[in-house]
XYZ file of C-alpha atoms in Angstrom:
374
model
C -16.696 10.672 -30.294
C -13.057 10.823 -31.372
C -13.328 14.016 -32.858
C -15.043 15.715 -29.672
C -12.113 13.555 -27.274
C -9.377 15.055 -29.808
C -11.361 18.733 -29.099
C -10.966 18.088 -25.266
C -7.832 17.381 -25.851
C -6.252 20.264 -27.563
C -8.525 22.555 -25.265
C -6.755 20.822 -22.491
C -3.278 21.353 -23.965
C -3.480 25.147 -24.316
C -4.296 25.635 -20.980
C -0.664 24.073 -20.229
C 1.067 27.168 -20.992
C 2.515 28.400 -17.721
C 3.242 31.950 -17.805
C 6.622 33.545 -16.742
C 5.327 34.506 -13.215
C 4.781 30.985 -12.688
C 8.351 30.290 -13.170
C 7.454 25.978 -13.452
C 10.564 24.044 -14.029
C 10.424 22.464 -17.386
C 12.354 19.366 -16.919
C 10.904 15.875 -18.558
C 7.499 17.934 -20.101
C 7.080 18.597 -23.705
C 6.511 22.730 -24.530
C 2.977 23.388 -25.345
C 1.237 26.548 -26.548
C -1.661 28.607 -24.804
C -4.880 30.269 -26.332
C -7.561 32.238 -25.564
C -9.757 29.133 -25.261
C -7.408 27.325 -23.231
C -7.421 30.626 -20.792
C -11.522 30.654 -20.506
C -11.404 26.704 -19.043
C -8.642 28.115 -16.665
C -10.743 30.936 -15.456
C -13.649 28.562 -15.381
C -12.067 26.047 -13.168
C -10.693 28.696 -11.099
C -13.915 29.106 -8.900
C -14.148 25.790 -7.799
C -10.929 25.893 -6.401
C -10.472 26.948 -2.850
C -7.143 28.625 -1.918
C -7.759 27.941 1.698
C -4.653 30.264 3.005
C -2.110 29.133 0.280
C 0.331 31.651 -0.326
C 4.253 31.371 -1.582
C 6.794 29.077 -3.716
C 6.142 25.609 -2.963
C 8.884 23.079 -4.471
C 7.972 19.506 -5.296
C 9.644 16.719 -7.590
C 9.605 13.009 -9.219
C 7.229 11.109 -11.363
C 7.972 12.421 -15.093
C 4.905 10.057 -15.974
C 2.367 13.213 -14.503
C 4.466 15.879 -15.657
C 1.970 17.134 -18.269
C -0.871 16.525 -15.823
C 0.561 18.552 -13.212
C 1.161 21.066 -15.497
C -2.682 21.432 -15.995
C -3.041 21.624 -12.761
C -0.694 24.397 -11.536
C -2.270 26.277 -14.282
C -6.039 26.079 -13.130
C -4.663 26.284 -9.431
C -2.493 29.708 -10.401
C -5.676 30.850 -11.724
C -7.646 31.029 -8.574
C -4.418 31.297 -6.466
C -2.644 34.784 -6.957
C 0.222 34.568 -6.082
C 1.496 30.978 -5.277
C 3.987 29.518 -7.256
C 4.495 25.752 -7.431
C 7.412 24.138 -9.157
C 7.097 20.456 -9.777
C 10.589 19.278 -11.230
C 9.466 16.551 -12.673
C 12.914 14.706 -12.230
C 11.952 10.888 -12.066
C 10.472 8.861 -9.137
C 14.021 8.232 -7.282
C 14.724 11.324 -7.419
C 11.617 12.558 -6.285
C 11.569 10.313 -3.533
C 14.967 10.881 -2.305
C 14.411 14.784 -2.358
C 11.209 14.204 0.074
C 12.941 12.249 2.565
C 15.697 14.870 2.487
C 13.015 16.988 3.420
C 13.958 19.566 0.188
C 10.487 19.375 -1.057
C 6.719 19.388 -0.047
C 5.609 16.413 -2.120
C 6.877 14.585 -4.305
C 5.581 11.910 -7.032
C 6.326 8.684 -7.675
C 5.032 5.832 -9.580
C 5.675 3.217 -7.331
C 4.661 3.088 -3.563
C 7.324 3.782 -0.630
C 9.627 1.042 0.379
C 9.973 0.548 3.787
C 13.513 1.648 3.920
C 11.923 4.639 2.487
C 9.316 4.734 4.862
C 12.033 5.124 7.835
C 13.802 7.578 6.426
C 10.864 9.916 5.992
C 10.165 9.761 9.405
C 13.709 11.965 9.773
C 11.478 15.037 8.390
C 8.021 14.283 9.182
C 8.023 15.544 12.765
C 5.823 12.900 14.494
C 4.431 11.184 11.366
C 6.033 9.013 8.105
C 5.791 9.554 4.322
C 2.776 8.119 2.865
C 1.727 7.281 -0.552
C -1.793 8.489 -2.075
C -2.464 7.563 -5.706
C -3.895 10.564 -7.354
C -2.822 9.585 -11.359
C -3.753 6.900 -13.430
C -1.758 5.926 -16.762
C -1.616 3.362 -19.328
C 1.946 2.702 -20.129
C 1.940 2.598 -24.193
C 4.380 0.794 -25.833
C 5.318 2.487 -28.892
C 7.708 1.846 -31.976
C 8.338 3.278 -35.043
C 8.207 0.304 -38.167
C 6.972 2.175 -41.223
C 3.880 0.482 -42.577
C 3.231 -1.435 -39.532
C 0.165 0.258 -38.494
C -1.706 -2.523 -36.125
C 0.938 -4.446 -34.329
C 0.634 -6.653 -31.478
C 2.681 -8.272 -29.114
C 2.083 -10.276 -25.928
C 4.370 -10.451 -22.415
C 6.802 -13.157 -23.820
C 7.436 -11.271 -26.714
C 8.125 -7.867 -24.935
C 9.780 -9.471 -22.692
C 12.293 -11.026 -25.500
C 12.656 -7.822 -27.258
C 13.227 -5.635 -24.334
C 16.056 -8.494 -23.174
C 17.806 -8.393 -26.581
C 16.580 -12.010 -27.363
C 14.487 -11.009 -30.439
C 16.692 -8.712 -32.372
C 14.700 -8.313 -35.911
C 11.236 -7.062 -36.747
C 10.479 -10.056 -38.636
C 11.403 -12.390 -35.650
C 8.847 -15.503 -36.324
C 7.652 -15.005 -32.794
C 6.251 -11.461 -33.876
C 4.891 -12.734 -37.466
C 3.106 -15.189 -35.349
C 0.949 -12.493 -33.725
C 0.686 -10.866 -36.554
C -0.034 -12.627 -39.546
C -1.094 -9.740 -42.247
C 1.731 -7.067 -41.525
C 4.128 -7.230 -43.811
C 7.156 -7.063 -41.661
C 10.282 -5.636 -42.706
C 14.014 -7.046 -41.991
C 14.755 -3.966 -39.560
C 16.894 -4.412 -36.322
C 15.094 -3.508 -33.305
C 16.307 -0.752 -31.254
C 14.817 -0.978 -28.091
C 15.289 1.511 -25.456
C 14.832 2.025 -21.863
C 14.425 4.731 -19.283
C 18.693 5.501 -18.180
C 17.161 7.156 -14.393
C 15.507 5.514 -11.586
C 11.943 5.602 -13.246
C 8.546 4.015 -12.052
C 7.033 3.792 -15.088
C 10.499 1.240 -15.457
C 9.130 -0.396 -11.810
C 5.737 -0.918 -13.377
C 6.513 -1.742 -16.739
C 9.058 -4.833 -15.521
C 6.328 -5.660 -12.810
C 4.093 -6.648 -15.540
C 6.719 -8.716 -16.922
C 7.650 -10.338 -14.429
C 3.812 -11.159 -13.554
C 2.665 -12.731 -16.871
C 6.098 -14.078 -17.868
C 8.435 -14.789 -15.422
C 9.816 -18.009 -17.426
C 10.950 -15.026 -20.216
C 11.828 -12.218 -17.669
C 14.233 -12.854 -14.975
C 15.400 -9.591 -14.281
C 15.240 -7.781 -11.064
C 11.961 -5.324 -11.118
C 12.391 -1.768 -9.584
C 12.883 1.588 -10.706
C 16.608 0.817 -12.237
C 16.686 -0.833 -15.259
C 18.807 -4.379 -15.101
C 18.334 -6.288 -18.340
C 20.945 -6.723 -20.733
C 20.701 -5.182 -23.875
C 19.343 -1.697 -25.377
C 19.815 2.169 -25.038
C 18.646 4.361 -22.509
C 17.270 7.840 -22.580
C 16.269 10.151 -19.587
C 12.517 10.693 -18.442
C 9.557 9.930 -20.531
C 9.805 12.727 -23.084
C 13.646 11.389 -23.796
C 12.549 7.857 -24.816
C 9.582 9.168 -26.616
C 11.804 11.454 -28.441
C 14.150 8.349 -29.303
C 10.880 6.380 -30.775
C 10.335 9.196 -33.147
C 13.615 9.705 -34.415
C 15.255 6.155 -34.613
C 13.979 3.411 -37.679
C 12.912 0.422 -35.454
C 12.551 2.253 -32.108
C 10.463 0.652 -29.510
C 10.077 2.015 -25.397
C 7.823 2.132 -22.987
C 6.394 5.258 -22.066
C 2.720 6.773 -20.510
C 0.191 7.183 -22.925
C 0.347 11.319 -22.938
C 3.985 10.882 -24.536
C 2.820 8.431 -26.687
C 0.611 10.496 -28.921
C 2.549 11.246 -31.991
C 3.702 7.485 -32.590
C 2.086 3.865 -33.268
C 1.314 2.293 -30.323
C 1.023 -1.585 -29.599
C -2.223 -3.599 -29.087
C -1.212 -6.032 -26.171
C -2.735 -9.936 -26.232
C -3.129 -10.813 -22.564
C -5.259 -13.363 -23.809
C -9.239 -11.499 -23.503
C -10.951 -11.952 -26.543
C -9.374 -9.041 -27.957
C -5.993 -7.468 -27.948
C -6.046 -4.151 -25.928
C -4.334 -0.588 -26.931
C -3.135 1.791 -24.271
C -6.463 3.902 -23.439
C -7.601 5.911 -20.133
C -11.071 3.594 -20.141
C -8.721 0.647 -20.067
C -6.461 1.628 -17.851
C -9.588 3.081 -14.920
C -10.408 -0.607 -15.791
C -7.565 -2.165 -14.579
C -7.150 -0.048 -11.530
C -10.696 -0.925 -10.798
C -9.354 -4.124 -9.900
C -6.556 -3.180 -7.658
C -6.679 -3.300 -4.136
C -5.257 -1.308 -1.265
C -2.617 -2.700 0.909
C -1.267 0.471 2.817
C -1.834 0.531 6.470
C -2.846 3.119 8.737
C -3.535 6.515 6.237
C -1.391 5.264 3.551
C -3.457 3.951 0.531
C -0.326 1.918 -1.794
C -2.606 -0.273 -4.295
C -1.433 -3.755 -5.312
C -2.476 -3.908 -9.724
C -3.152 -6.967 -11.105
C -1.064 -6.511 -14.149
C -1.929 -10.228 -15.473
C -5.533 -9.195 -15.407
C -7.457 -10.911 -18.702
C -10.739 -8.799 -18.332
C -12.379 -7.663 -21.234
C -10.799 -3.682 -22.392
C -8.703 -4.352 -19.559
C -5.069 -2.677 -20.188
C -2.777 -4.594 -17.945
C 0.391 -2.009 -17.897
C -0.539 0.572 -16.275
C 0.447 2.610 -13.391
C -0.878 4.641 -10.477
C 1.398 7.674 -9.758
C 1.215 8.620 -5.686
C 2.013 11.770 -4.122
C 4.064 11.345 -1.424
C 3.816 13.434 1.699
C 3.616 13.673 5.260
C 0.728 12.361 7.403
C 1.887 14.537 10.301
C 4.801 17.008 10.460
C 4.575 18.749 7.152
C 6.232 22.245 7.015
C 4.096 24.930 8.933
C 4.792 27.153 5.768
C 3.702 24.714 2.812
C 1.067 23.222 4.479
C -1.811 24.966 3.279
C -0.582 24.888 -0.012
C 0.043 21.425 -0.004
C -3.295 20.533 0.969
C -5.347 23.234 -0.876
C -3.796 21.547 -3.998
C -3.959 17.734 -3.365
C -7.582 18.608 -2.630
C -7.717 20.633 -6.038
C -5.908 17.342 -7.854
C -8.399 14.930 -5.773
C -11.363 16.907 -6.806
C -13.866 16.225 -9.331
C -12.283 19.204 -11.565
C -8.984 18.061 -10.878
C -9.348 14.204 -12.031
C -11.703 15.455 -14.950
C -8.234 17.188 -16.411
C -6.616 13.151 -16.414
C -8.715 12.072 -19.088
C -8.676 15.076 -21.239
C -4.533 14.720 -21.175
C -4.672 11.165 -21.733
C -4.226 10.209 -18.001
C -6.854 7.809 -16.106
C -8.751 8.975 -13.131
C -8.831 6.960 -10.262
C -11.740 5.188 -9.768
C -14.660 6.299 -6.912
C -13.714 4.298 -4.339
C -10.099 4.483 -4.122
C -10.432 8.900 -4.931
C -12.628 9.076 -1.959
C -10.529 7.659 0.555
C -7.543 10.502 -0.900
C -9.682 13.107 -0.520
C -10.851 11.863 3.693
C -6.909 11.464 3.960
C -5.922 15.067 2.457
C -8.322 16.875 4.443
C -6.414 15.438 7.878
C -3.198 16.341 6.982
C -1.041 18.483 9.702
């Protein structure tokens, strides 16, 4: 089974190469190669796709956290699509945000749901309608460090949320050796480090803490950072780059960046510490409900969840557009590929890039809401 997933996998990553027509901005993604192989599953996915009038450049930004799925996507979608281009920035969730309520892009991503200050202000360039948020991406967040022979390490919320607040400074804190009696821990300082932009996978990451240990985190949550302590890096390849390279690195990235480093098995007290996995995270979301009004579908996770293969930090990215008012000109773009991304194809491509799908339910209600755009 892990052999065939690892297959999937590395079929899925060759189809990410975008080609130079395609002209995708390559900001917060991590270069991968193409092959012939990874060309067949784009031509293969390519007539299932309906183009439905989309034609042009269409510009979008935010989440980093989907970067390398949306990169799958384009590439299937320019398949069957000749023609269209669509960049996808990739910048970070503020920024993403703020550039759709500026009205500079089509969509944007973001990994946490509008604000209502947010909400207002996308009312400015959705002529007759508002900004709303459908989740479309699913994603562990992976904690991941770099200790050399520490293989099988876990932690639990108060003793993330100590390291990640400077309060635990040394790898062989007693608090860690507690949780994990066999490793032989070295005397290494911990170099923790944080996203430095407005990030949601930050939002989601501190809403966890502050949801199963609010005694040990007493930070503000939201997309900026606010605890004491650390080093930053920009957008989830930066801080997985940092892990890699620095003796005693810890972050907190999605599970997609996480691939080339040890990852952390989290106690949220089940009867088995969980790893960062796509089943675990579906899991979780399972759980979540919907507290949008009207068309807009923003979930509510239950990141103290204690299920059974249950991964409590994860995060749902949304795409953010208009419910009424988008742009004449990117409209049937917009929707042709939201429908493409809600699809059965499209989610498929999640868990082959280490991204969860959402579950039935909550994907069916996207794809009603996508086909009524205007």
């Amino acid at each position: 089974m892990k052999l065939q997933r690892m297959n999937r996998r590395a079929l899925a990553l060759g189809a990410l190469a975008v080609s130079g027509a395609l002209a995708l901005t390559a900001c917060g993604s991590d270069d991968t190669g193409g092959s012939g192989n990874g060309d067949a599953a784009a031509s293969a996915q390519a007539g299932n796709i309906k183009c439905d009038g989309a034609t042009g450049q269409m510009l979008a930004d935010g989440s980093s956290a989907q970067k390398n799925a949306i990169d799958a996507w384009v590439k299937q979608f320019a398949a069957a699509c000749k023609g269209v281009q669509i960049n996808y920035k990739g910048g970070g969730s503020g920024a993403g945000v703020t550039a759709f309520t500026q009205g500079t892009v089509a969509f944007a991503g973001s990994d946490s749901a509008l604000k209502p200050e947010e909400v207002t202000a996308s009312k400015e360039v959705c002529e007759g309608g508002q900004g709303i948020d459908l989740p479309m991406v699913g994603g562990p967040i992976a904690v991941a460090y770099n200790v050399e022979g520490v293989d099988n390490l876990v932690l639990d919320a108060p003793t993330l949320a100590k390291i990640f607040s400077d309060k635990i400074k040394n790898w062989n804190d007693p608090a860690i050796k507690k949780l994990n009696p066999d490793a032989e821990l070295p005397d290494l300082k911990i170099q923790a480090f944080h996203r430095s932009d407005e990030s949601g996978t930050t939002d989601n990451f501190t809403k966890y803490l502050i949801a199963t240990t609010p005694d040990n985190w007493k930070y503000e949550g939201g997309k900026a950072w606010t605890a004491p302590g650390g080093q930053s890096a920009s957008g989830s390849s930066g801080v997985a780059q940092q892990v890699k390279q620095t003796p005693g690195a810890i972050s907190y990235m999605e599970l997609s960046y996480a691939k080339d480093s040890s990852v952390v098995a989290i106690d949220t007290g089940a009867g088995e510490p969980v790893k960062a996995s796509v089943e675990g995270a579906t899991t979780a979301i399972a759980d979540a409900k919907i507290v949008g009004t009207g068309k807009d579908l923003a979930l509510e996770v239950n990141y103290a969840t204690k299920a059974e293969g249950a991964y409590p930090i994860t995060l749902v990215t949304y795409e953010i557009v208009c419910d009424k008012g988008n742009k004449s000109d990117t409209l049937p773009t917009v929707k042709s590929f939201l429908t493409y991304m809600a699809s059965e194809d499209g989610q498929k491509i999640l868990a082959e890039n280490d991204y969860a799908p959402m579950p039935d339910e909550i994907i069916t209600k996207v794809r009603e809401t996508v086909a009524g755009l205007s």
